[in-house]
Coordinates of N, CA and C in Angstrom, one line a residue:
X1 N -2.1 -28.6 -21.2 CA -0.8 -28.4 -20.5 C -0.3 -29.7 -19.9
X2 N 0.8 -30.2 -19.9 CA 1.6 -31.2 -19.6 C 1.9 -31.1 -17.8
X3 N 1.3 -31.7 -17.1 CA 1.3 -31.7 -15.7 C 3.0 -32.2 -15.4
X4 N 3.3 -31.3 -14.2 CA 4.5 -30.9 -14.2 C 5.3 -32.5 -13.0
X5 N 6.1 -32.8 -13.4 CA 6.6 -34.2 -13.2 C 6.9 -34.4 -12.1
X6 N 6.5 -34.7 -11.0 CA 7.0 -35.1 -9.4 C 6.6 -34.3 -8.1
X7 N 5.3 -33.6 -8.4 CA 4.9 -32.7 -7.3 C 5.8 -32.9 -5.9
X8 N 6.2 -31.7 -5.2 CA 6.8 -31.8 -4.2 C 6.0 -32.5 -3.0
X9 N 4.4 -32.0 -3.4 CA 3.9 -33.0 -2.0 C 3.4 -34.8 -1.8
X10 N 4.1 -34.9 -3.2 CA 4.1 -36.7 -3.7 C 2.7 -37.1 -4.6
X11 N 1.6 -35.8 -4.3 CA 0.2 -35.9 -5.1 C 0.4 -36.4 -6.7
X12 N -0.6 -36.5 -7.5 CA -0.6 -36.3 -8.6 C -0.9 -35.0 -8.6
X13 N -0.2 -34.5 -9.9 CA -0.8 -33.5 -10.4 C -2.3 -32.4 -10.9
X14 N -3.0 -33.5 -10.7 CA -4.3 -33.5 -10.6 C -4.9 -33.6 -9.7
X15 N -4.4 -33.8 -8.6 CA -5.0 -34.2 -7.4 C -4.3 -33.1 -6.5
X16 N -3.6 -32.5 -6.6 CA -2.3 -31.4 -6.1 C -3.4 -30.2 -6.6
X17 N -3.6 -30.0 -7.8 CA -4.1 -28.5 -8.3 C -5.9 -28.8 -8.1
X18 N -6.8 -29.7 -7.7 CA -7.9 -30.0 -7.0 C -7.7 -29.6 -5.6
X19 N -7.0 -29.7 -4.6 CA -6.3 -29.3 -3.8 C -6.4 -27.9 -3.2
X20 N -5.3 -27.2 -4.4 CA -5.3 -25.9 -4.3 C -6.3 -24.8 -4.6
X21 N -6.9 -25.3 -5.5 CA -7.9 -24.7 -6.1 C -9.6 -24.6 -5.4
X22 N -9.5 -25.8 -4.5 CA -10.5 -25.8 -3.4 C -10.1 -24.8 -2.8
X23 N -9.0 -24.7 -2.0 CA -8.6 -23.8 -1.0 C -8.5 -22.5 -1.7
X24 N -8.7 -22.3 -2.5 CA -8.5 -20.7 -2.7 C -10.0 -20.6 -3.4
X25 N -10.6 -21.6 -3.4 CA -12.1 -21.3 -3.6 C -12.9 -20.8 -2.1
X26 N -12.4 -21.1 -1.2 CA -12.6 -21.5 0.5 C -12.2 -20.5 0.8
X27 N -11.3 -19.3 0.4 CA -10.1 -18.9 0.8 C -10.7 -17.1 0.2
X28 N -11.1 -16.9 -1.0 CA -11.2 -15.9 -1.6 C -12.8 -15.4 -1.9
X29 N -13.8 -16.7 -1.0 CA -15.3 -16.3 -1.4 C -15.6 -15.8 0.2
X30 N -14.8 -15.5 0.8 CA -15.5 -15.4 2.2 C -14.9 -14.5 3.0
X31 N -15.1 -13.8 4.0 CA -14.0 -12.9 4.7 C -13.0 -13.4 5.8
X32 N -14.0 -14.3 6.7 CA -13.5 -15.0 7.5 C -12.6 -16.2 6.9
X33 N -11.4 -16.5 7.2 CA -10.6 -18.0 6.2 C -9.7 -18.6 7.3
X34 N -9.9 -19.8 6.8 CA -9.1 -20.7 7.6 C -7.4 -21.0 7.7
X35 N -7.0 -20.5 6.1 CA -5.4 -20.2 5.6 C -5.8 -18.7 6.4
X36 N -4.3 -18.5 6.7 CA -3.6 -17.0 6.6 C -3.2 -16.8 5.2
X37 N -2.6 -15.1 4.7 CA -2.8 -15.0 3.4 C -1.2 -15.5 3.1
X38 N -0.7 -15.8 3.7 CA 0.8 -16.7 3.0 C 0.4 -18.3 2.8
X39 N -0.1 -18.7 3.2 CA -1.0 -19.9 3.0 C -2.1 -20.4 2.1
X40 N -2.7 -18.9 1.7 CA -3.4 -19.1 0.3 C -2.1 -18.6 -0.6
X41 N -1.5 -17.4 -0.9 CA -0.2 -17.3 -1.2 C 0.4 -18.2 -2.3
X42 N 0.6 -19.2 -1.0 CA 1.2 -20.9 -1.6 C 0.8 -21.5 -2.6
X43 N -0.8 -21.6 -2.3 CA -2.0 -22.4 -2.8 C -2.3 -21.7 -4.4
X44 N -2.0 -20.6 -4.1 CA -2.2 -19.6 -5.5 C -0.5 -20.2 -6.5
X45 N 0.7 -20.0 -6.1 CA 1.3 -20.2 -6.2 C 1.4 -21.8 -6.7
X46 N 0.7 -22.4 -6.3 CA 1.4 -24.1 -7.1 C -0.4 -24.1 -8.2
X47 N -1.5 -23.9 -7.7 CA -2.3 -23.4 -8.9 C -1.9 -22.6 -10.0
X48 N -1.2 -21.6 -10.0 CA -0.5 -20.8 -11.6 C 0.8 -21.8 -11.8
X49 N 1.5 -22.6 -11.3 CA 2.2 -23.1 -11.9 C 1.9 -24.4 -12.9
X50 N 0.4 -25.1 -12.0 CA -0.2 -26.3 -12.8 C -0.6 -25.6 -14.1
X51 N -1.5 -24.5 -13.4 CA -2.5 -23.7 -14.8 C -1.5 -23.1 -15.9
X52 N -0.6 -22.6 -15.5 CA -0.2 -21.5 -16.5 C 0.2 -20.3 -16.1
X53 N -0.6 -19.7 -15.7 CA -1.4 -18.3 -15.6 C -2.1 -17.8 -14.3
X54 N -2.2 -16.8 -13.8 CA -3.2 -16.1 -12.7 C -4.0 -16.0 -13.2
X55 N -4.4 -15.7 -14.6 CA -5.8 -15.7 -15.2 C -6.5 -16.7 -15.2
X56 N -5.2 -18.1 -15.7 CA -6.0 -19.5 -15.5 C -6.9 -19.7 -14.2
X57 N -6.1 -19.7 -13.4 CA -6.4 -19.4 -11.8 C -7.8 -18.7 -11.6
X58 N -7.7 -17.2 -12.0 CA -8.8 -16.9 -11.7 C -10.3 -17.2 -12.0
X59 N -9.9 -17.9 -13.2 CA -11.4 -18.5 -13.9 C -11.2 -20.0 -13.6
X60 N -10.5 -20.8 -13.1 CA -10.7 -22.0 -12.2 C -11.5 -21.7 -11.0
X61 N -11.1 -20.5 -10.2 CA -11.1 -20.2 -8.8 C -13.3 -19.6 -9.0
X62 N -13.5 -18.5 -10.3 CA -14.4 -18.2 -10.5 C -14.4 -16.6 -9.8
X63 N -13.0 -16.0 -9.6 CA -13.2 -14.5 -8.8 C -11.9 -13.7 -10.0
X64 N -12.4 -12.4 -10.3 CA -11.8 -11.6 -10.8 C -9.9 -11.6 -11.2
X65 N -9.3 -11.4 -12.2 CA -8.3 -11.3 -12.1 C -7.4 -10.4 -11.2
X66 N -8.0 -9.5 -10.9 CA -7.6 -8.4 -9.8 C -7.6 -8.9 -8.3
X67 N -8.5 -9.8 -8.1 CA -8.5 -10.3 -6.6 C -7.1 -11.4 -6.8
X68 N -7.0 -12.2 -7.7 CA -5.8 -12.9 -7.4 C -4.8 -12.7 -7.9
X69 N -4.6 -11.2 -8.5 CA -3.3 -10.7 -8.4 C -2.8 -10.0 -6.9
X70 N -3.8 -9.7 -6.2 CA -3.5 -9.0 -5.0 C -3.4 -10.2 -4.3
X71 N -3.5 -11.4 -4.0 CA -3.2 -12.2 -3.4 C -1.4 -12.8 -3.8
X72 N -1.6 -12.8 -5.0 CA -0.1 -13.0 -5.7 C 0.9 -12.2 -4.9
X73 N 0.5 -11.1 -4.7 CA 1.2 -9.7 -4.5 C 1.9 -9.8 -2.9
X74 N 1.5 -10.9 -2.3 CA 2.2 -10.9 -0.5 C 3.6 -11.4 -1.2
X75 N 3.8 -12.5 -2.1 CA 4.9 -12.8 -2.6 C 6.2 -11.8 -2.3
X76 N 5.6 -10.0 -2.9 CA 6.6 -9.3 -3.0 C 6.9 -8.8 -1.6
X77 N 6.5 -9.3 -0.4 CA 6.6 -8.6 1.1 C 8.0 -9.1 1.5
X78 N 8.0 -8.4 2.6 CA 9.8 -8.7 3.0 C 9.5 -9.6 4.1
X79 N 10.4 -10.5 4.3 CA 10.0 -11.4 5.1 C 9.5 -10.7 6.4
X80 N 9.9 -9.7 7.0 CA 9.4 -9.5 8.6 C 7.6 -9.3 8.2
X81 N 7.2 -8.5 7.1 CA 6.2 -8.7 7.2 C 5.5 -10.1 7.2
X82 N 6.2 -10.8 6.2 CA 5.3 -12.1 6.2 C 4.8 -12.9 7.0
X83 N 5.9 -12.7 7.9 CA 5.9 -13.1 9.7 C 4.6 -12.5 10.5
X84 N 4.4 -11.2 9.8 CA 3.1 -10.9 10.8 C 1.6 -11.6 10.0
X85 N 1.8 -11.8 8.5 CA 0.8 -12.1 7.9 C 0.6 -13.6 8.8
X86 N 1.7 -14.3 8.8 CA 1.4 -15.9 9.4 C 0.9 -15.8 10.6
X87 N 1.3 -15.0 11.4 CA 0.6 -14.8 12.9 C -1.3 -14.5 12.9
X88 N -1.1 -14.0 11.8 CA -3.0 -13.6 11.3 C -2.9 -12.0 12.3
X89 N -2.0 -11.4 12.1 CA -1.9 -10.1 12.4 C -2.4 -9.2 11.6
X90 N -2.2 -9.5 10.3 CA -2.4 -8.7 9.1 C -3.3 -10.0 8.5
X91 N -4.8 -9.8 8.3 CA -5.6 -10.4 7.5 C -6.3 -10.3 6.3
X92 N -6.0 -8.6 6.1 CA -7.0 -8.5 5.1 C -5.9 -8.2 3.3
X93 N -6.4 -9.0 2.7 CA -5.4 -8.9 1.4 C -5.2 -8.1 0.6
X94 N -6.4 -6.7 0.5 CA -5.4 -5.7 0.1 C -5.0 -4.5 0.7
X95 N -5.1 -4.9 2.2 CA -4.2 -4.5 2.8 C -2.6 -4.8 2.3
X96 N -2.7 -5.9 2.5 CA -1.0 -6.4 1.9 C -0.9 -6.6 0.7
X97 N -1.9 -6.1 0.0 CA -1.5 -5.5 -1.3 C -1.1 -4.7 -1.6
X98 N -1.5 -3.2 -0.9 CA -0.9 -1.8 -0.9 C 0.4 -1.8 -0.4
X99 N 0.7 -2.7 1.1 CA 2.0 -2.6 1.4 C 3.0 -3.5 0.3
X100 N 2.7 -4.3 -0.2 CA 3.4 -4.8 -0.9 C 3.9 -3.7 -2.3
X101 N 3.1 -2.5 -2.4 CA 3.2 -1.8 -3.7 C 4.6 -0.7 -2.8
X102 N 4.7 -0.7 -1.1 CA 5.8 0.0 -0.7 C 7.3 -0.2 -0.9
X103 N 8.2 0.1 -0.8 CA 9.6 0.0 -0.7 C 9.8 -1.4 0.3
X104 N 11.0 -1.7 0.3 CA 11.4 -2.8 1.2 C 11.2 -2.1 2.5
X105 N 11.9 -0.9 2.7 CA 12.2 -0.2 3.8 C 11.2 0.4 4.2
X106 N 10.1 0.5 3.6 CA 9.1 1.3 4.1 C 7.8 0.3 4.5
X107 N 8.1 -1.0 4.2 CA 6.9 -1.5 4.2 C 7.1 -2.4 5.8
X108 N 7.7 -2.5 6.4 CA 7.3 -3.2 8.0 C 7.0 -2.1 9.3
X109 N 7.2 -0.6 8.8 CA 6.8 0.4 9.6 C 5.1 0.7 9.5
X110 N 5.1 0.7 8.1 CA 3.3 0.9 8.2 C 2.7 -0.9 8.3
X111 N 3.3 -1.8 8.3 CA 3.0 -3.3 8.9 C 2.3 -3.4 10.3
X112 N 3.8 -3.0 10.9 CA 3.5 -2.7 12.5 C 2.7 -2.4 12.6
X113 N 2.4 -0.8 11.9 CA 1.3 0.0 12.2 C -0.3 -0.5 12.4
X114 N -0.3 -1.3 11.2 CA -1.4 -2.0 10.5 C -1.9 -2.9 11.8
X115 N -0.7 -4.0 12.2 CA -1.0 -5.0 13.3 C -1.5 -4.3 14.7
X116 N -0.7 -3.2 14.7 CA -1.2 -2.4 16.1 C -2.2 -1.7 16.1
X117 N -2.9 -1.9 15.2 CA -4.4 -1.3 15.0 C -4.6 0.5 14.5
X118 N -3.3 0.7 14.5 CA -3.1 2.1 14.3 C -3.3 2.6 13.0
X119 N -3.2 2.1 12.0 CA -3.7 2.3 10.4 C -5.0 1.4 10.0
X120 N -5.4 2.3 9.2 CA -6.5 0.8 8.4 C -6.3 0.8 7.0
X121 N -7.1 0.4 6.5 CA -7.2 0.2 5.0 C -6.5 1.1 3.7
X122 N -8.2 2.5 4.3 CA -7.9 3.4 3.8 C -6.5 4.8 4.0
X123 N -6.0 4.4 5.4 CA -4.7 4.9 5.7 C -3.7 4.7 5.2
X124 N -3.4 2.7 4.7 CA -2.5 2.4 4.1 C -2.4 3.3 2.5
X125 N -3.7 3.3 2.2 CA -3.7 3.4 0.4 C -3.5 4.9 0.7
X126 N -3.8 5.6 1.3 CA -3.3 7.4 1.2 C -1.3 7.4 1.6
X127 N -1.1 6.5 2.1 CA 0.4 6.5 2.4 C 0.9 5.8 1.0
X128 N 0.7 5.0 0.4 CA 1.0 4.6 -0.6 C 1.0 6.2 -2.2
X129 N -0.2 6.9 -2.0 CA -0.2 8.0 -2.5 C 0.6 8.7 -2.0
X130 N 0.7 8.6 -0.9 CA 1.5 10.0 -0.8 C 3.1 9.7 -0.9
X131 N 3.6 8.6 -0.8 CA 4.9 8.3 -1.5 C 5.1 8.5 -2.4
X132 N 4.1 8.1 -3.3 CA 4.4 8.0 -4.7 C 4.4 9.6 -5.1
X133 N 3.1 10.5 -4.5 CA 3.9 12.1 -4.9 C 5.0 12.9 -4.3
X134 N 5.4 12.1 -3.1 CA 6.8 12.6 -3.0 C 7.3 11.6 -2.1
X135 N 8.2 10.8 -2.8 CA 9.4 10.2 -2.0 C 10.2 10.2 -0.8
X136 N 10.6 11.5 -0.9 CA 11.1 12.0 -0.2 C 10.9 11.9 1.4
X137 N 9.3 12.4 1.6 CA 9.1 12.2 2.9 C 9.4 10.9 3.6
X138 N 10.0 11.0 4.9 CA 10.1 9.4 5.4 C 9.1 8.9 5.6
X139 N 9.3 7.8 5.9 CA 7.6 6.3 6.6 C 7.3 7.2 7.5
X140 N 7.9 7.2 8.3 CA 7.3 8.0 10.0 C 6.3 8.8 9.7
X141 N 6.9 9.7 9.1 CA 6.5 11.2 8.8 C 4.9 11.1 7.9
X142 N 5.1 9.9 7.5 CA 3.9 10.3 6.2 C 2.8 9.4 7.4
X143 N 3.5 8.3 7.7 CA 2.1 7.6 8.7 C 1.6 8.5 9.8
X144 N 2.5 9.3 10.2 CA 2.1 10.6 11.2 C 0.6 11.2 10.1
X145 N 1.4 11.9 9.2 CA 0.6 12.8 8.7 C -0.7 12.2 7.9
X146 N -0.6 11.3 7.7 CA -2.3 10.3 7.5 C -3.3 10.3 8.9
X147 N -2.7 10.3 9.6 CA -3.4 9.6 11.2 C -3.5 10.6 11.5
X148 N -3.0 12.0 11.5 CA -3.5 13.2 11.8 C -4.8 13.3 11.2
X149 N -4.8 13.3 10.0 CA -5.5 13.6 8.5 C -6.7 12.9 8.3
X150 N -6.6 12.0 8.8 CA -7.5 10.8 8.9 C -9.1 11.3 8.8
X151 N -9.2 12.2 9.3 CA -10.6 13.2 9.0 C -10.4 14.5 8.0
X152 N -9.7 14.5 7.3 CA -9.8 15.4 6.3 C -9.3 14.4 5.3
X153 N -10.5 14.3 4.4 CA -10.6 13.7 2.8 C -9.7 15.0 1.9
X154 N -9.0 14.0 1.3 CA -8.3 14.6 0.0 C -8.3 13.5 -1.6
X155 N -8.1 14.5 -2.5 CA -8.3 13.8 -3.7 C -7.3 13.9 -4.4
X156 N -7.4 13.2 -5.7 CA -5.7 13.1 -6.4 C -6.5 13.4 -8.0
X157 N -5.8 13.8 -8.4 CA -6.2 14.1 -9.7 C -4.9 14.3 -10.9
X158 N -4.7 13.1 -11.7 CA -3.9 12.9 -12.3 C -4.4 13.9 -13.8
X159 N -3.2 14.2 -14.5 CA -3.3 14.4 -15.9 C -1.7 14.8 -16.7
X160 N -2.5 15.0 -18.1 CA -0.7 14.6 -18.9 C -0.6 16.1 -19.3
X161 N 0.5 16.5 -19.0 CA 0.6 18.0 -19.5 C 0.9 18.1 -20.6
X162 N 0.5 18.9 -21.3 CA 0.6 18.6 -22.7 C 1.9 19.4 -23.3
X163 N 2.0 20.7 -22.2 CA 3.8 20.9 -23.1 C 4.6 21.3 -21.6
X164 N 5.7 20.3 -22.1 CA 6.8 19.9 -20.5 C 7.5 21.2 -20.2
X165 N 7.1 22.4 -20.8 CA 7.8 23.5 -20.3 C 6.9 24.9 -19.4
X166 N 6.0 24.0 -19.5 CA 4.3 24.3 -18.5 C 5.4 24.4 -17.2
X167 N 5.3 26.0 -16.6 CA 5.8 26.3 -15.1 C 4.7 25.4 -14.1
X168 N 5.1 25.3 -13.0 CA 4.5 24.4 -11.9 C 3.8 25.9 -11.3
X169 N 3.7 26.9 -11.7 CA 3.4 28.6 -11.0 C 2.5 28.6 -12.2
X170 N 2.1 28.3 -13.3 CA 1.4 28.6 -14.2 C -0.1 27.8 -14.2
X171 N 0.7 26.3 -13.5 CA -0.2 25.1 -13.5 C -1.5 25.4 -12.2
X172 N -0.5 26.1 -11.3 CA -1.4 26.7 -9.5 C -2.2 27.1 -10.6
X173 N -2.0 28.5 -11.1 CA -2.7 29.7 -10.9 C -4.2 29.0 -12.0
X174 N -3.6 28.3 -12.6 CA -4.7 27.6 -13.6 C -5.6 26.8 -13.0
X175 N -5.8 25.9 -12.3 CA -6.5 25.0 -11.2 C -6.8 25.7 -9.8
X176 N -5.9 27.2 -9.5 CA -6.7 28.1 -8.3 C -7.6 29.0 -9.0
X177 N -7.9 29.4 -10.0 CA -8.7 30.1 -10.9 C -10.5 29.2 -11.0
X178 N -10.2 27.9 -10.8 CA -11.6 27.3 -10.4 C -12.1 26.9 -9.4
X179 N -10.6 26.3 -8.7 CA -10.9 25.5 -7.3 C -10.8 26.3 -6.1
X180 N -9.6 27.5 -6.1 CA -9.4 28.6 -5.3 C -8.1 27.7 -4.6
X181 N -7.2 28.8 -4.0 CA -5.7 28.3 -3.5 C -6.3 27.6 -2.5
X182 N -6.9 27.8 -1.7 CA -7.5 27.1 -0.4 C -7.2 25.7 -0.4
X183 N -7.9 25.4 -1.2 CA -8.5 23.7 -1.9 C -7.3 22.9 -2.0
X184 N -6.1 23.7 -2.7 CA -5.1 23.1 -3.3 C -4.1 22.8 -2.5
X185 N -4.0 21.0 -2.3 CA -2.8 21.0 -1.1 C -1.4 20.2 -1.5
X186 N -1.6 20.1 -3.2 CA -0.2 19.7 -3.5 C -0.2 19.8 -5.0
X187 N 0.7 20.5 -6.0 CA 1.0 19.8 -6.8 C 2.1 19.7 -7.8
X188 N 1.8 18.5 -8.1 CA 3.5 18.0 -8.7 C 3.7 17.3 -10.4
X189 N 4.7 17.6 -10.8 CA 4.7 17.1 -12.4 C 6.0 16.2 -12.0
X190 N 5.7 15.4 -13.0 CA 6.7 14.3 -13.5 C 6.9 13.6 -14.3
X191 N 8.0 13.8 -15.4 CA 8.0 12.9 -16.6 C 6.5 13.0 -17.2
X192 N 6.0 14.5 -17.5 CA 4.9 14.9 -18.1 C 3.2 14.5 -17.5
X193 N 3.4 13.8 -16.4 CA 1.9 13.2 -15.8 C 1.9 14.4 -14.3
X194 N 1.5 15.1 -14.3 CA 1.1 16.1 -12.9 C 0.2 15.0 -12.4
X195 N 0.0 15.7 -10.7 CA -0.8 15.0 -9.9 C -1.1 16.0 -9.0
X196 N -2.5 16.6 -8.5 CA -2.3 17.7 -8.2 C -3.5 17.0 -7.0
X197 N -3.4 17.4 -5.5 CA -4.5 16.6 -4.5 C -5.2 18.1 -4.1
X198 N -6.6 17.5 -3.9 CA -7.1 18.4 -3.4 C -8.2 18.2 -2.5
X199 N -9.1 19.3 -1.9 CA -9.6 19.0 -0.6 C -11.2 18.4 -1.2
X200 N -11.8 18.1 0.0 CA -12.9 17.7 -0.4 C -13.8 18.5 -1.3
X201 N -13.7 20.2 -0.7 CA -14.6 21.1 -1.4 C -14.0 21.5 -2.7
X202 N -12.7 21.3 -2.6 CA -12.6 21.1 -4.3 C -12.9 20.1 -4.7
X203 N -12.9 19.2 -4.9 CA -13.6 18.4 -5.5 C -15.0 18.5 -6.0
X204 N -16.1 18.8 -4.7 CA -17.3 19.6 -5.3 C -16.9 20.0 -6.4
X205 N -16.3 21.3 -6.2 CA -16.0 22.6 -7.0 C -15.7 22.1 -8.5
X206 N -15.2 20.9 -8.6 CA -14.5 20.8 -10.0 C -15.7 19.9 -10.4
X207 N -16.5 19.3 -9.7 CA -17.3 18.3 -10.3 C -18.6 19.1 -10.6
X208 N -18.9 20.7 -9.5 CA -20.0 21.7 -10.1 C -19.7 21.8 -11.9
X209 N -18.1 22.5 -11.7 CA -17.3 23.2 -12.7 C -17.9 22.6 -13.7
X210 N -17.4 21.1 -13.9 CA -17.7 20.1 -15.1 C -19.1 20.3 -15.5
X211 N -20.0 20.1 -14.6 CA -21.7 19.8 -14.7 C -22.0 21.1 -15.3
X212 N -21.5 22.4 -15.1 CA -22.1 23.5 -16.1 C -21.6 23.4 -16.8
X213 N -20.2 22.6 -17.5 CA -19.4 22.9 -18.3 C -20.5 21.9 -19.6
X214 N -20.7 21.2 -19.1 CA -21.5 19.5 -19.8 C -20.2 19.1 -20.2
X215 N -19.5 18.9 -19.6 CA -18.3 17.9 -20.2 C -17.8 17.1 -18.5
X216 N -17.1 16.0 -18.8 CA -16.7 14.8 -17.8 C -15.3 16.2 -17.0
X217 N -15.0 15.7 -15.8 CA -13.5 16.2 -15.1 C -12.6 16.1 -15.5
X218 N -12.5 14.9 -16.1 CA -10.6 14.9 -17.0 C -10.8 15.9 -18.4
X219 N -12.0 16.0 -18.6 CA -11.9 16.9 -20.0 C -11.6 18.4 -19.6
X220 N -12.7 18.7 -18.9 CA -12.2 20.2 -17.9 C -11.0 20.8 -17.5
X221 N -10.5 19.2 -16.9 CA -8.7 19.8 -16.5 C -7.9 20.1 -17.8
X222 N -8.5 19.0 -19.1 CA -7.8 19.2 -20.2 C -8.0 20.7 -20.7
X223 N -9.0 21.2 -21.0 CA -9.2 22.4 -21.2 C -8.7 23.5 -20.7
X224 N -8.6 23.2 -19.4 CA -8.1 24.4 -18.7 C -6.1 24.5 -18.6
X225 N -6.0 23.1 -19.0 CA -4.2 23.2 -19.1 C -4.2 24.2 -20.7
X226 N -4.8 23.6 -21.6 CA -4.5 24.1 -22.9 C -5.3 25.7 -23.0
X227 N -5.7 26.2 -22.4 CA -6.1 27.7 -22.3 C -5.2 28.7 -21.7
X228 N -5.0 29.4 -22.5 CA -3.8 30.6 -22.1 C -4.5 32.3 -22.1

C-alpha cells in the first residue's frame, strides 16, 4: 500500500501507523488504559486508513476483528455522548458499542444512565433488545423496565417462519403447548423472522424439550412451527 502523502501530525507515515498501532496495542490488551475510548477511536482510525482495513488493523494489533469493530463503533455516537466518553465516564467499549447500535435520540438517555451508575453492561444490551422488538416503547420507559427487571432473566429466541400468513394466535398457542403461557413474555414477527422472549424456566423447558427430542433448539422450534 502506498503511504498516504503528508500525515496531519507532520510524522512519516511509518512512524505515524507505529504510533498508533502501539497504542491500540496498550489500549485493547488490558482493562485499565491510559487513552479514553475516543482516543483509541482516533488511533484506530488513522491505523485503518494507513492499513486499509479494520481487519488490517486487527491482525497488526493481534486482537479479534470483533474487538476492533466495537471500538470503530464510538465513531457512530452523537457527540453529547462522546463528551461523556472523553470525561472517562463511560469506559468500557462495548458498552459504547451497544449504545452506539441505539438511535441518535435514544442513545444519551441510556449514556447518562450508564455514567450515573444506574445501568450496566448487561442492562444496556437488554435495552438495545428490547428496541429492536418494539420501537415503539420510549427510552425512559424501556430503561425503567430493565432496572425493574434486572433480576428476572429473559431470553430471545429468533426464527424464520416459514409461511407469512402464520397468525401471531397460532404461533402463542404453538410455543405455549411446550413452554406454557406463563413463560411467554413477548412475541413478535417481522418481515418473516419472529422473535419470541421468554422466561428463564422456559428456557429450561425448551432446552429439557430438545434433550428428549435429541435434536438442537433451533431445530425444535423448526418443527414445532411446521406441525399443524
Amino acid at each position: 500500500m502506498t503511504p498516504r502523502p503528508g500525515p496531519p501530525s507532520g510524522k512519516p507515515a511509518w512512524a505515524e501507523l507505529s504510533d498508533a498501532v502501539a497504542a491500540l496495542i496498550a489500549s485493547t490488551r488490558r482493562v485499565k488504559r491510559k487513552l479514553n475510548l475516543l482516543e483509541i477511536a482516533d488511533k484506530l482510525r488513522t491505523a485503518q486508513e494507513l492499513l486499509g482495513s479494520l481487519s488490517a488493523v486487527a491482525s497488526a494489533v493481534g486482537v479479534s476483528d470483533e474487538m476492533v469493530r466495537q471500538f470503530a463503533r464510538v465513531d457512530k455516537l452523537i457527540p453529547e455522548v462522546k463528551q461523556l466518553l472523553a470525561k472517562g465516564q463511560i469506559m468500557a467499549v462495548d458498552v459504547a458499542d451497544r449504545i452506539s447500535r441505539l438511535s441518535a435520540k435514544d442513545q444519551l438517555p441510556v449514556a447518562q444512565a450508564v455514567a450515573a451508575g444506574a445501568l450496566n453492561s448487561a442492562d444496556v444490551r437488554a435495552i438495545v433488545s428490547l428496541r429492536k422488538s418494539d420501537a415503539r416503547i420510549p427510552i425512559a420507559q424501556a430503561i425503567a423496565r430493565v432496572s425493574s427487571s434486572r433480576n428476572i432473566k429473559e431470553y430471545i429466541v429468533e426464527f424464520v417462519v416459514p409461511d407469512p400468513l402464520m397468525e401471531i394466535g397460532w404461533l402463542e398457542n404453538q410455543f405455549s403447548s411446550i413452554l406454557g403461557a406463563q413463560n411467554i413474555r413477548s412475541l413478535k414477527v417481522r418481515k418473516k423472522v419472529g422473535r419470541i422472549v421468554i422466561t428463564e424456566k422456559g428456557k429450561k423447558i425448551l432446552e429439557a424439550a430438545a434433550r428428549r427430542a435429541g435434536v438442537a433448539k433451533r431445530e425444535l422450534v423448526e418443527k414445532l412451527l411446521t406441525r399443524r
